[in-house]
Amino acid sequence: MAFAPGDIMPQKTPPRRVSRGLAFQTLYGQEFVSSPDSADLRRAFMAVPRQTDVQDEGAPTGEADAFAWELVEGVWQRRAELDDIIARFAHNWRLERVGRVELAVLRLAVYEMLYRPDVPAKAALNEALELERQYGEEKSRIFVNGVLDAVVKALDKGELRPVTC
Protein backbone atom coordinates (compact mmCIF):
# COMPACT_ATOMS: atom_id res chain seq x y z
CA MET A 1 0.00 0.00 0.00
CA ALA A 2 1.44 3.36 -1.01
CA PHE A 3 0.87 6.56 0.89
CA ALA A 4 0.48 9.93 -0.78
CA PRO A 5 2.16 13.01 0.71
CA GLY A 6 0.07 14.26 3.59
CA ASP A 7 -1.47 10.84 4.29
CA ILE A 8 -1.33 9.75 7.88
CA MET A 9 0.43 6.44 8.15
CA PRO A 10 -1.24 3.95 10.49
CA GLN A 11 0.69 3.58 13.72
CA LYS A 12 1.89 0.15 14.69
CA THR A 13 2.36 -0.94 18.24
CA PRO A 14 6.07 -1.60 18.72
CA PRO A 15 6.77 -5.33 18.98
CA ARG A 16 8.22 -5.05 22.46
CA ARG A 17 5.17 -3.16 23.69
CA VAL A 18 3.05 -6.15 22.67
CA SER A 19 5.49 -8.40 24.54
CA ARG A 20 5.45 -6.23 27.65
CA GLY A 21 1.66 -6.30 27.69
CA LEU A 22 1.69 -10.07 27.50
CA ALA A 23 4.37 -10.30 30.21
CA PHE A 24 2.46 -7.88 32.42
CA GLN A 25 -0.76 -9.89 32.14
CA THR A 26 1.07 -13.07 33.11
CA LEU A 27 2.88 -11.43 36.03
CA TYR A 28 -0.30 -9.77 37.23
CA GLY A 29 -2.02 -13.16 37.21
CA GLN A 30 0.80 -14.48 39.38
CA GLU A 31 -0.30 -12.02 42.06
CA PHE A 32 -3.41 -14.17 42.52
CA VAL A 33 -2.23 -17.69 41.68
CA SER A 34 1.51 -18.05 42.09
CA SER A 35 3.16 -20.77 40.02
CA PRO A 36 5.25 -23.20 42.09
CA ASP A 37 7.61 -24.06 39.23
CA SER A 38 8.72 -22.95 35.78
CA ALA A 39 6.50 -25.47 33.97
CA ASP A 40 3.42 -24.16 35.76
CA LEU A 41 4.52 -20.58 35.03
CA ARG A 42 4.86 -21.50 31.34
CA ARG A 43 1.30 -22.90 31.35
CA ALA A 44 0.04 -19.67 32.94
CA PHE A 45 1.93 -17.67 30.30
CA MET A 46 0.46 -19.71 27.45
CA ALA A 47 -3.06 -19.29 28.89
CA VAL A 48 -2.95 -15.49 28.55
CA PRO A 49 -5.11 -14.53 25.55
CA ARG A 50 -3.13 -13.27 22.58
CA GLN A 51 -4.34 -10.49 20.35
CA THR A 52 -5.73 -11.89 17.14
CA ASP A 53 -4.19 -9.12 15.10
CA VAL A 54 -0.70 -9.21 16.62
CA GLN A 55 0.95 -9.31 13.20
CA ASP A 56 -0.86 -6.11 12.28
CA GLU A 57 0.49 -4.58 15.48
CA GLY A 58 4.11 -5.02 14.49
CA ALA A 59 5.24 -8.36 15.92
CA PRO A 60 4.69 -11.91 14.86
CA THR A 61 3.27 -13.94 17.71
CA GLY A 62 6.45 -16.02 18.10
CA GLU A 63 8.64 -12.92 18.38
CA ALA A 64 6.32 -11.26 20.88
CA ASP A 65 6.03 -14.47 22.87
CA ALA A 66 9.80 -15.03 23.00
CA PHE A 67 10.60 -11.61 24.47
CA ALA A 68 7.56 -11.73 26.77
CA TRP A 69 8.59 -15.15 28.10
CA GLU A 70 12.12 -13.90 28.82
CA LEU A 71 10.60 -11.07 30.86
CA VAL A 72 8.13 -13.29 32.70
CA GLU A 73 10.69 -15.92 33.58
CA GLY A 74 13.29 -13.35 34.61
CA VAL A 75 10.90 -11.45 36.87
CA TRP A 76 9.56 -14.69 38.35
CA GLN A 77 13.06 -15.97 39.15
CA ARG A 78 14.22 -12.68 40.67
CA ARG A 79 11.02 -11.51 42.36
CA ALA A 80 12.52 -11.30 45.87
CA GLU A 81 15.49 -9.25 44.64
CA LEU A 82 13.22 -6.96 42.61
CA ASP A 83 10.93 -6.50 45.60
CA ASP A 84 13.89 -5.48 47.77
CA ILE A 85 14.89 -2.85 45.24
CA ILE A 86 11.32 -1.58 44.88
CA ALA A 87 10.96 -1.38 48.66
CA ARG A 88 14.23 0.56 48.86
CA PHE A 89 12.92 3.25 46.50
CA ALA A 90 9.25 3.23 47.53
CA HIS A 91 9.83 5.56 50.44
CA ASN A 92 7.30 5.20 53.24
CA TRP A 93 5.47 2.39 51.42
CA ARG A 94 5.43 -1.25 52.43
CA LEU A 95 5.11 -3.63 49.50
CA GLU A 96 1.94 -5.07 51.04
CA ARG A 97 0.31 -1.66 50.49
CA VAL A 98 1.33 -1.39 46.83
CA GLY A 99 -1.44 -2.35 44.42
CA ARG A 100 -1.05 -5.57 42.47
CA VAL A 101 -1.08 -3.81 39.11
CA GLU A 102 1.59 -1.38 40.27
CA LEU A 103 3.74 -4.12 41.77
CA ALA A 104 3.65 -6.14 38.55
CA VAL A 105 4.52 -3.02 36.51
CA LEU A 106 7.34 -2.06 38.88
CA ARG A 107 8.85 -5.55 38.90
CA LEU A 108 8.79 -5.70 35.12
CA ALA A 109 10.39 -2.27 34.70
CA VAL A 110 13.08 -2.79 37.35
CA TYR A 111 13.91 -6.17 35.83
CA GLU A 112 14.37 -4.57 32.41
CA MET A 113 16.51 -1.79 33.89
CA LEU A 114 18.81 -4.25 35.64
CA TYR A 115 18.86 -7.33 33.42
CA ARG A 116 18.19 -6.13 29.89
CA PRO A 117 21.18 -4.12 28.65
CA ASP A 118 19.39 -3.75 25.31
CA VAL A 119 16.65 -1.70 27.02
CA PRO A 120 17.58 1.83 28.12
CA ALA A 121 16.39 2.56 31.67
CA LYS A 122 14.35 5.55 30.48
CA ALA A 123 12.62 3.34 27.90
CA ALA A 124 11.72 0.82 30.61
CA LEU A 125 10.32 3.68 32.70
CA ASN A 126 8.26 5.03 29.81
CA GLU A 127 6.93 1.60 28.92
CA ALA A 128 5.98 1.01 32.55
CA LEU A 129 4.00 4.24 32.54
CA GLU A 130 2.22 3.10 29.38
CA LEU A 131 1.24 -0.15 31.10
CA GLU A 132 0.13 1.83 34.12
CA ARG A 133 -2.01 4.08 31.89
CA GLN A 134 -3.62 1.02 30.36
CA TYR A 135 -4.16 -1.10 33.46
CA GLY A 136 -3.68 1.04 36.55
CA GLU A 137 -5.33 3.96 38.22
CA GLU A 138 -4.41 7.51 37.34
CA LYS A 139 -3.20 8.36 40.85
CA SER A 140 -0.93 5.31 40.85
CA ARG A 141 1.08 6.59 37.89
CA ILE A 142 2.65 9.26 40.08
CA PHE A 143 3.80 6.60 42.55
CA VAL A 144 5.15 4.28 39.81
CA ASN A 145 6.90 7.19 38.10
CA GLY A 146 8.48 8.30 41.40
CA VAL A 147 9.81 4.86 42.27
CA LEU A 148 11.16 4.18 38.79
CA ASP A 149 12.65 7.66 38.48
CA ALA A 150 14.54 7.04 41.74
CA VAL A 151 15.79 3.71 40.34
CA VAL A 152 16.97 5.43 37.13
CA LYS A 153 18.80 8.08 39.19
CA ALA A 154 20.43 5.39 41.34
CA LEU A 155 21.60 3.63 38.17
CA ASP A 156 22.96 6.92 36.77
CA LYS A 157 24.86 7.62 40.01
CA GLY A 158 26.22 4.06 40.20
CA GLU A 159 24.35 3.36 43.46
CA LEU A 160 22.59 0.51 41.68
CA ARG A 161 24.29 -1.52 38.98
CA PRO A 162 22.80 -3.36 36.04
CA VAL A 163 23.56 -7.05 35.97
CA THR A 164 25.30 -8.40 32.89
CA CYS A 165 24.25 -11.95 32.21
C-alpha atoms as one frame of an Amber mdcrd trajectory, in Angstrom:
protein
   0.000   0.000   0.000   1.444   3.356  -1.008   0.871   6.557   0.886   0.478
   9.931  -0.784   2.158  13.007   0.705   0.065  14.257   3.592  -1.474  10.840
   4.287  -1.331   9.750   7.884   0.427   6.436   8.154  -1.238   3.952  10.488
   0.688   3.584  13.724   1.889   0.151  14.688   2.364  -0.935  18.239   6.068
  -1.598  18.721   6.770  -5.335  18.979   8.225  -5.046  22.463   5.170  -3.159
  23.690   3.054  -6.154  22.673   5.493  -8.397  24.542   5.447  -6.234  27.646
   1.660  -6.299  27.692   1.693 -10.074  27.498   4.371 -10.298  30.209   2.457
  -7.876  32.419  -0.758  -9.890  32.136   1.071 -13.069  33.114   2.881 -11.431
  36.028  -0.304  -9.766  37.229  -2.018 -13.164  37.209   0.804 -14.485  39.377
  -0.301 -12.021  42.060  -3.410 -14.169  42.518  -2.234 -17.692  41.683   1.512
 -18.055  42.088   3.162 -20.769  40.023   5.245 -23.199  42.087   7.614 -24.055
  39.229   8.722 -22.954  35.784   6.503 -25.466  33.966   3.419 -24.155  35.757
   4.517 -20.582  35.028   4.861 -21.503  31.342   1.299 -22.898  31.346   0.038
 -19.674  32.939   1.928 -17.667  30.295   0.457 -19.714  27.446  -3.060 -19.290
  28.893  -2.950 -15.485  28.549  -5.113 -14.529  25.549  -3.128 -13.267  22.577
  -4.340 -10.489  20.348  -5.735 -11.892  17.143  -4.185  -9.124  15.102  -0.702
  -9.214  16.620   0.953  -9.306  13.200  -0.857  -6.108  12.282   0.495  -4.579
  15.478   4.106  -5.024  14.490   5.236  -8.355  15.923   4.695 -11.910  14.861
   3.272 -13.944  17.714   6.450 -16.015  18.104   8.641 -12.919  18.375   6.320
 -11.256  20.877   6.034 -14.467  22.870   9.801 -15.033  22.998  10.600 -11.609
  24.472   7.563 -11.735  26.770   8.586 -15.149  28.103  12.120 -13.901  28.818
  10.604 -11.069  30.860   8.133 -13.286  32.697  10.687 -15.922  33.580  13.290
 -13.346  34.608  10.900 -11.451  36.875   9.560 -14.690  38.353  13.062 -15.973
  39.153  14.223 -12.679  40.673  11.017 -11.513  42.359  12.525 -11.300  45.865
  15.490  -9.246  44.640  13.223  -6.964  42.613  10.925  -6.496  45.603  13.893
  -5.482  47.773  14.890  -2.846  45.235  11.324  -1.575  44.878  10.959  -1.379
  48.665  14.226   0.556  48.863  12.923   3.250  46.503   9.249   3.231  47.525
   9.832   5.558  50.439   7.297   5.201  53.244   5.465   2.388  51.423   5.429
  -1.254  52.430   5.106  -3.630  49.498   1.938  -5.069  51.035   0.308  -1.658
  50.487   1.330  -1.389  46.829  -1.440  -2.350  44.416  -1.051  -5.570  42.475
  -1.082  -3.806  39.107   1.586  -1.383  40.268   3.742  -4.116  41.770   3.654
  -6.140  38.547   4.520  -3.020  36.507   7.339  -2.058  38.882   8.847  -5.550
  38.899   8.787  -5.695  35.118  10.393  -2.266  34.696  13.080  -2.791  37.348
  13.906  -6.172  35.831  14.373  -4.568  32.411  16.511  -1.792  33.889  18.813
  -4.247  35.638  18.862  -7.329  33.419  18.194  -6.126  29.889  21.183  -4.118
  28.651  19.390  -3.753  25.307  16.647  -1.700  27.016  17.582   1.829  28.125
  16.393   2.560  31.673  14.347   5.555  30.477  12.622   3.339  27.896  11.722
   0.822  30.612  10.324   3.678  32.702   8.256   5.034  29.806   6.928   1.596
  28.918   5.978   1.013  32.552   4.000   4.243  32.544   2.215   3.102  29.382
   1.240  -0.155  31.099   0.129   1.834  34.122  -2.009   4.080  31.887  -3.616
   1.021  30.357  -4.156  -1.102  33.464  -3.675   1.042  36.552  -5.330   3.956
  38.222  -4.407   7.513  37.337  -3.197   8.358  40.852  -0.926   5.314  40.848
   1.079   6.595  37.885   2.646   9.259  40.083   3.804   6.596  42.547   5.146
   4.279  39.814   6.898   7.189  38.099   8.475   8.301  41.399   9.811   4.860
  42.272  11.162   4.184  38.789  12.652   7.664  38.477  14.535   7.036  41.738
  15.794   3.708  40.341  16.970   5.431  37.133  18.804   8.081  39.186  20.432
   5.390  41.336  21.596   3.632  38.170  22.955   6.916  36.772  24.858   7.619
  40.011  26.215   4.058  40.200  24.346   3.361  43.459  22.594   0.506  41.679
  24.289  -1.524  38.981  22.800  -3.360  36.041  23.564  -7.048  35.965  25.304
  -8.404  32.894  24.253 -11.946  32.208
